[in-house]
Short mmCIF file of C-alpha atoms and ligand atoms in Angstrom, two decimals:
data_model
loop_
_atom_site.label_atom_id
_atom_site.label_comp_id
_atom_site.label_asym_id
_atom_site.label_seq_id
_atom_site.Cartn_x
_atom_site.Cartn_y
_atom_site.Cartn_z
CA UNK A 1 11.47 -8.98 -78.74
CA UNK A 2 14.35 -11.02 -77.07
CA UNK A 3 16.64 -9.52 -74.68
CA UNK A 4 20.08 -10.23 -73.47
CA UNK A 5 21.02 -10.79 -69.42
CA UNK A 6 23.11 -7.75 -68.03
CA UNK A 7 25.94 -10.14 -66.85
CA UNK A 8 26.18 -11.48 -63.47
CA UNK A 9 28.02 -9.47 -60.32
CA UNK A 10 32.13 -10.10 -60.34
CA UNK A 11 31.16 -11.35 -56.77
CA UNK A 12 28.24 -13.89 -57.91
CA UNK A 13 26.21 -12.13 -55.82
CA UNK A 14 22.37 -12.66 -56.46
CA UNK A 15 18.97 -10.39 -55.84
CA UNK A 16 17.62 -11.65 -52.09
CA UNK A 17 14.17 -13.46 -52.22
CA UNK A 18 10.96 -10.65 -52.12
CA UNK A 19 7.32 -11.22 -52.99
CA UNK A 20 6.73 -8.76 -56.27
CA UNK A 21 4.79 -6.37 -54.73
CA UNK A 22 7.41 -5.14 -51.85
CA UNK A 23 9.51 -4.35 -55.01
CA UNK A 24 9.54 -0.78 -55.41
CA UNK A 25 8.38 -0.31 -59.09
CA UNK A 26 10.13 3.40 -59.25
CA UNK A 27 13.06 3.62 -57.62
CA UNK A 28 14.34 7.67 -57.76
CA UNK A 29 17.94 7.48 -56.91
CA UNK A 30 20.60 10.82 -55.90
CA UNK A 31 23.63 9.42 -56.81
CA UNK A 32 25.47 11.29 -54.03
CA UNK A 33 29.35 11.77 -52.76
CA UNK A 34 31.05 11.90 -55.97
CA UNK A 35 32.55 14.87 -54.93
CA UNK A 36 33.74 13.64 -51.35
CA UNK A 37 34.88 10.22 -52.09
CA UNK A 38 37.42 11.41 -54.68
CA UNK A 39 39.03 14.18 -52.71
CA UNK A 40 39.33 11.64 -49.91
CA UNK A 41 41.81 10.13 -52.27
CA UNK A 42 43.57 13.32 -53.39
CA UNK A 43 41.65 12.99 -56.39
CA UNK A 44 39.69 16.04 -58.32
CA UNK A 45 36.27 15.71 -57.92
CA UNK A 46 35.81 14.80 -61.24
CA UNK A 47 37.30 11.67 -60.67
CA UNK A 48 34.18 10.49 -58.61
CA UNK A 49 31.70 11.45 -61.47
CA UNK A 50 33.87 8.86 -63.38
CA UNK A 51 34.06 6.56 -61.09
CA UNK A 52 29.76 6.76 -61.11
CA UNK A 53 29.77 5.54 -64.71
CA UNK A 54 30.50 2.30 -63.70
CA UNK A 55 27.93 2.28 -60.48
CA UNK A 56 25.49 3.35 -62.25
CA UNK A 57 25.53 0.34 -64.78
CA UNK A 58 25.79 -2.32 -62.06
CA UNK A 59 22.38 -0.53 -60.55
CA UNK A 60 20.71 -1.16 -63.80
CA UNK A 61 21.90 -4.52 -64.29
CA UNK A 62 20.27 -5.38 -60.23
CA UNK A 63 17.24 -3.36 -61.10
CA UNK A 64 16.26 -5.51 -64.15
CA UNK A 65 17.82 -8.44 -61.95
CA UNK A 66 15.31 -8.12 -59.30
CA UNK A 67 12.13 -6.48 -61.37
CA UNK A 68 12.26 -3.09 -60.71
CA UNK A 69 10.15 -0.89 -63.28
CA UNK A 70 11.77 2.49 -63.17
CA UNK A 71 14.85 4.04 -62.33
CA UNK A 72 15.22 7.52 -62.48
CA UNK A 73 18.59 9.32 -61.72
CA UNK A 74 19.38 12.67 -60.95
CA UNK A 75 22.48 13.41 -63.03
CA UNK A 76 22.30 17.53 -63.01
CA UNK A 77 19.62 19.36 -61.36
CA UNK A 78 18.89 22.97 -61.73
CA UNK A 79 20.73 24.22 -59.05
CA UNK A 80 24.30 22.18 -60.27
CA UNK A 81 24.73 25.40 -62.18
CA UNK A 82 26.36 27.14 -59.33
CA UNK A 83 29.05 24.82 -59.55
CA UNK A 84 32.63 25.26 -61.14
CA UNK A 85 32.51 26.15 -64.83
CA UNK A 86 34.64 23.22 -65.06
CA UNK A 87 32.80 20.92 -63.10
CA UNK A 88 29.30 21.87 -64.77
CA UNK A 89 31.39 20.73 -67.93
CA UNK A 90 32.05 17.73 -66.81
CA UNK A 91 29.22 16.70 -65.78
CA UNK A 92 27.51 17.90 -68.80
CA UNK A 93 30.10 16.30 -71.10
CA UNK A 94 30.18 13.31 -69.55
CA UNK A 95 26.89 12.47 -68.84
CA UNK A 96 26.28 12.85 -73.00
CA UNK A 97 28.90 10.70 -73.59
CA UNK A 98 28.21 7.92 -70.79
CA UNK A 99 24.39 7.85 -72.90
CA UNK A 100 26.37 7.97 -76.55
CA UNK A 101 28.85 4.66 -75.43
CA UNK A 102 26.23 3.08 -73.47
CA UNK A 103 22.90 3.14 -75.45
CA UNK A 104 23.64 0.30 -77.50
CA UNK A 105 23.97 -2.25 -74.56
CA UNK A 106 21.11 -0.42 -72.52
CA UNK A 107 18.94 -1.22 -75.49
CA UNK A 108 20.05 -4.48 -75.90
CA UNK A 109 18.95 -4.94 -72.27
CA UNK A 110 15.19 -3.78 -72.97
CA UNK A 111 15.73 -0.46 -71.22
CA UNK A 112 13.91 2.71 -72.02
CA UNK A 113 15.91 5.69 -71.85
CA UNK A 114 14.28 9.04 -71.68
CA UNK A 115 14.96 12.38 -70.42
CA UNK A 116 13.32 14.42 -67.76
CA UNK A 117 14.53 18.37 -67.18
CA UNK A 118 14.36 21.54 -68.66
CA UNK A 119 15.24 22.95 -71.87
CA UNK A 120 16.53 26.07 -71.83
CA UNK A 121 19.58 26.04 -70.79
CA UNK A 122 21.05 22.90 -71.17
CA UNK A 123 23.46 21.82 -73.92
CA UNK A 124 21.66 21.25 -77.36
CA UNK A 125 24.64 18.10 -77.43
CA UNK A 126 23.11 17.02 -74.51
CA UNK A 127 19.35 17.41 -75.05
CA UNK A 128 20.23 15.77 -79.29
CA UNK A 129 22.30 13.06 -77.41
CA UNK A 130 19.02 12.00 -74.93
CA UNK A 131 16.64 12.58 -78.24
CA UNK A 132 18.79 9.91 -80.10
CA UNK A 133 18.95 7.59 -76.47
CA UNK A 134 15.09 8.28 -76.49
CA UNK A 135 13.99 7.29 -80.34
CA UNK A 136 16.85 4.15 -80.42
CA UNK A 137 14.97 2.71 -77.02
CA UNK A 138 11.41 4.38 -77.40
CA UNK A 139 9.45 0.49 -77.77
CA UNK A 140 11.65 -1.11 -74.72
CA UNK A 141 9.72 -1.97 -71.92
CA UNK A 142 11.57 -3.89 -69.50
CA UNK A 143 12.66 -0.97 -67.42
CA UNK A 144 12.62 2.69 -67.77
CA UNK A 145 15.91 4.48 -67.15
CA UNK A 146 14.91 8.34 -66.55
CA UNK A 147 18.13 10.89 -67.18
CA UNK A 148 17.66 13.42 -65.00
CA UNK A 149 19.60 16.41 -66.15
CA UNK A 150 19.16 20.21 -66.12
CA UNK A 151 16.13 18.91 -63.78
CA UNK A 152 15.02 20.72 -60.44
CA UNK A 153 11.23 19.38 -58.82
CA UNK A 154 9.65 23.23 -58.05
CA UNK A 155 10.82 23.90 -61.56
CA UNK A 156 8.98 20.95 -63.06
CA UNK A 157 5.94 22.25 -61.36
CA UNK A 158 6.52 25.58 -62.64
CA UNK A 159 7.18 24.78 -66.12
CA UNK A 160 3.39 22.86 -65.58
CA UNK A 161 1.87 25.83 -63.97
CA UNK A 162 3.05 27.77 -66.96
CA UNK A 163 1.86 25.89 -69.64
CA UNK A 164 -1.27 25.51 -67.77
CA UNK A 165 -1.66 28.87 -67.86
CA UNK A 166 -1.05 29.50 -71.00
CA UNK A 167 -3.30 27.20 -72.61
CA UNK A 168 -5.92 28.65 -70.22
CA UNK A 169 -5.16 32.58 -71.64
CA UNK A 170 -5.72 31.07 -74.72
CA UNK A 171 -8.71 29.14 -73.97
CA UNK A 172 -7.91 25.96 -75.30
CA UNK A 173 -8.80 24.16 -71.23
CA UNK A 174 -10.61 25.65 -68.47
CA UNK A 175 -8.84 26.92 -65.22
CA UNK A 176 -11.89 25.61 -63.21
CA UNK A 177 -10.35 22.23 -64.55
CA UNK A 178 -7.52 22.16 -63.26
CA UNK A 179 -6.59 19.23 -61.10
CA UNK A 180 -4.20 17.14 -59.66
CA UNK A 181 -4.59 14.55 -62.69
CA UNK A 182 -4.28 17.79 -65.10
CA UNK A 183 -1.21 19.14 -63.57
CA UNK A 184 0.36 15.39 -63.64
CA UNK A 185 -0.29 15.52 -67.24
CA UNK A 186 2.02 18.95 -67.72
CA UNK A 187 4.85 17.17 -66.14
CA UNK A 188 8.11 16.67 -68.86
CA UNK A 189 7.02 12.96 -68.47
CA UNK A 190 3.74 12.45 -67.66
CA UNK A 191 3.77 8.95 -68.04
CA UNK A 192 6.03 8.47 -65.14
CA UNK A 193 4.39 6.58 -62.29
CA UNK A 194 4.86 8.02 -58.94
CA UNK A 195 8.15 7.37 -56.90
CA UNK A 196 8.18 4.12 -54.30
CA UNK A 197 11.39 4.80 -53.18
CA UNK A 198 14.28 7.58 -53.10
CA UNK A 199 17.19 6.20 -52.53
CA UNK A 200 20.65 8.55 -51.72
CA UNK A 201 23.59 7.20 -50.71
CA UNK A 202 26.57 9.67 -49.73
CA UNK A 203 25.10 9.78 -46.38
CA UNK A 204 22.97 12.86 -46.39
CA UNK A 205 19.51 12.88 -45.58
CA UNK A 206 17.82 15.57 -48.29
CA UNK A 207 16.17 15.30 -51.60
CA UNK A 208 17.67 18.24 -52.90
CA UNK A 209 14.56 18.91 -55.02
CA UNK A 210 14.08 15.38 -56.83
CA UNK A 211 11.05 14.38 -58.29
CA UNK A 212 9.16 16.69 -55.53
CA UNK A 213 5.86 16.01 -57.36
CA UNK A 214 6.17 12.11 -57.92
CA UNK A 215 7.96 11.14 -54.76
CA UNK A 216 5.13 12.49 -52.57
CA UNK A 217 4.30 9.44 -50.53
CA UNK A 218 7.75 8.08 -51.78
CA UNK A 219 9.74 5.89 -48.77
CA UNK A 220 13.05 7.75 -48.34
CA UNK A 221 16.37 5.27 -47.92
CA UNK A 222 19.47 6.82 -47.14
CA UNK A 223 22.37 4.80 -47.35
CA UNK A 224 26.17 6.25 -45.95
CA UNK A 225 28.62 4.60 -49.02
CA UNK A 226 29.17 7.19 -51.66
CA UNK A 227 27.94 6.34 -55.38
CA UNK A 228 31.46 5.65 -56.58
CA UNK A 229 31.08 2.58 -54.11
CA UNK A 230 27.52 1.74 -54.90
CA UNK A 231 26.47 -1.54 -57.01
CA UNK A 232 24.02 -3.56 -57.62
CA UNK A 233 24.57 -5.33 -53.81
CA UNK A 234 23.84 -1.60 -52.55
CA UNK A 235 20.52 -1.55 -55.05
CA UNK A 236 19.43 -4.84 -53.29
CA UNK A 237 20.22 -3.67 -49.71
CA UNK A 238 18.51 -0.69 -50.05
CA UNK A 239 15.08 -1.96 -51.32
CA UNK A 240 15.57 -4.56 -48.63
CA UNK A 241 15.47 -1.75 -46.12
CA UNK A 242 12.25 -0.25 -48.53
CA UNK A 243 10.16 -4.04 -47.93
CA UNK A 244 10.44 -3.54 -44.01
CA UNK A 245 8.41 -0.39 -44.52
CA UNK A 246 4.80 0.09 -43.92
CA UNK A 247 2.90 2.40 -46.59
CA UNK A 248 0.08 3.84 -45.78
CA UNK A 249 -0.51 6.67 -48.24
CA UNK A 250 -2.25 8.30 -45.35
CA UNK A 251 -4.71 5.97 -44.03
CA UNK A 252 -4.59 4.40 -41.05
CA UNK A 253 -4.56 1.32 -39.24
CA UNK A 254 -5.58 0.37 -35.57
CA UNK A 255 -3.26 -1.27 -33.39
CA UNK A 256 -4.31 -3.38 -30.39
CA UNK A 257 -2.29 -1.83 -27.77
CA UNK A 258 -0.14 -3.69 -25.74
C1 FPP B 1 26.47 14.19 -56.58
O1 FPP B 1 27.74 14.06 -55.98
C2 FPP B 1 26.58 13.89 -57.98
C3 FPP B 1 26.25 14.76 -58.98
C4 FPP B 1 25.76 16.13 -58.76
C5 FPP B 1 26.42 14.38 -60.36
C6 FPP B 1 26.01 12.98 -60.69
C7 FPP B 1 26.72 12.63 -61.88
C8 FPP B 1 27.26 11.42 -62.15
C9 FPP B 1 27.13 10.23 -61.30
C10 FPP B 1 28.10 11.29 -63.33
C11 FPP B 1 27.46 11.53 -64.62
C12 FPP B 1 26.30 10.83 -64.98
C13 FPP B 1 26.13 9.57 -65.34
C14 FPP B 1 25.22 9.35 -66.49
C15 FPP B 1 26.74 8.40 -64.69
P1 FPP B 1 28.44 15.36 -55.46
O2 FPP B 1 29.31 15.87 -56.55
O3 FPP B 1 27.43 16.32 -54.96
O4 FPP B 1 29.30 14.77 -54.31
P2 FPP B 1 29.61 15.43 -52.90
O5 FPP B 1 28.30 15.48 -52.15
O6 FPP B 1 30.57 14.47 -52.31
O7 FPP B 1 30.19 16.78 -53.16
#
């Protein structure tokens, strides 16, 4: 299948030179300071979600620009509910429409789009809105974009632990089986290879519950602009910061001392 080229950067910027393999394949990204960056401008905070439309398709474009795998962002996690009716309607709302205008050019990229969260819940609009992202893109393989939405990390594993135990009470697997592979494989995607990197920007230093199973050996980059100010640039800066790292998955190496 033949893909087109996200278009260049307005600034001509291009991806810096890394080997392949200190490109993170997952990149898990909190799309942080919405909120803040538009009431610095006397704007609602809505205004900042918009304004992350935009980011967010830049970051795609650098991710397939430099090779990255998957990207997986966090667009409304389990605890968002406690926010504003209004806001949570946003969000919601916009976040199903941002997938219904988009799709077409996201698929015309070679990107996967699929859906990790929980059901109950969320809006069926939404979850019928990801389905259709989900079945247009299902054969794409250039880079996986995961939707994040209605997701929280100790709910994921909960959810597994659940079904696990269900199909335990009604014997169709063994609870002396149960493993870190099985539990993996109860996960809403279990196809989805651990993080490499989580990358916030906003400036805080949390992970507010993303991806707590996958990002357990994950390198954590925080940047300080907020996501209405992130790009593709920001992308490439960040896993620029990621390649100075040294993984070690907990091993060890010894060090001649000086
Ligand atoms: C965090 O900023 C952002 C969110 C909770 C929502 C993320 C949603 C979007 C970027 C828009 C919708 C989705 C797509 C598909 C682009 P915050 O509101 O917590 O900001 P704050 O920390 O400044 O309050």
């Amino acid at each position: 299948m033949s893909f087109l080229t996200p278009p260049p950067h307005a600034s001509g910027a291009t991806p810096p030179q890394l080997p392949a393999q200190l490109v993170p394949g997952h990149i898990a990204i909190v799309m942080d300071g919405n909120g803040r960056w538009a009431n610095e401008r006397g704007l609602p905070r809505t205004e900042g979600h918009r304004k992350g439309e935009e980011a967010l398709l830049d970051v795609v474009a650098g991710a397939l620009d430099i090779g990255v795998k998957h990207l997986s962002a966090y667009a409304f996690s389990t605890e968002n509910w406690r926010r504003s009716p209004a806001e949570v309607s946003f969000i919601l709302g916009f976040s199903r429409e941002v997938l219904r205008k988009h799709q077409d050019m996201l698929h015309s990229w070679g990107v996967r789009i699929q859906w990790a969260g929980r059901r109950p819940r969320l809006w069926g609009s939404v979850i019928r809105q990801l389905e259709e992202a989900a079945e247009l893109t299902k054969h794409n393989d250039r880079l996986t974009l995961t939707m994040c939405i209605n997701y929280g990390g100790r709910a994921e594993i909960a959810d597994a632990a659940a079904a696990i135990a269900a199909d335990v009470a009604a014997g169709r697997i063994s609870g002396r089986r149960v493993s870190e592979e099985m539990v993996a494989r109860y996960l809403y995607q279990p196809q989805l290879p651990d993080v490499d990197m989580v990358w916030r920007t906003g400036g805080e230093h949390r992970l507010s519950n993303f991806l707590l199973w996958q990002a357990a050996y994950a390198e954590l980059v925080f940047t300080d602009e907020p996501w209405p100010e992130a790009d593709r640039r920001a992308l490439w800066r960040a896993i620029e910061l990621y390649a100075r790292r040294d993984r070690r998955f907990g091993g060890a190496v010894e060090r001649a001392s000086k």
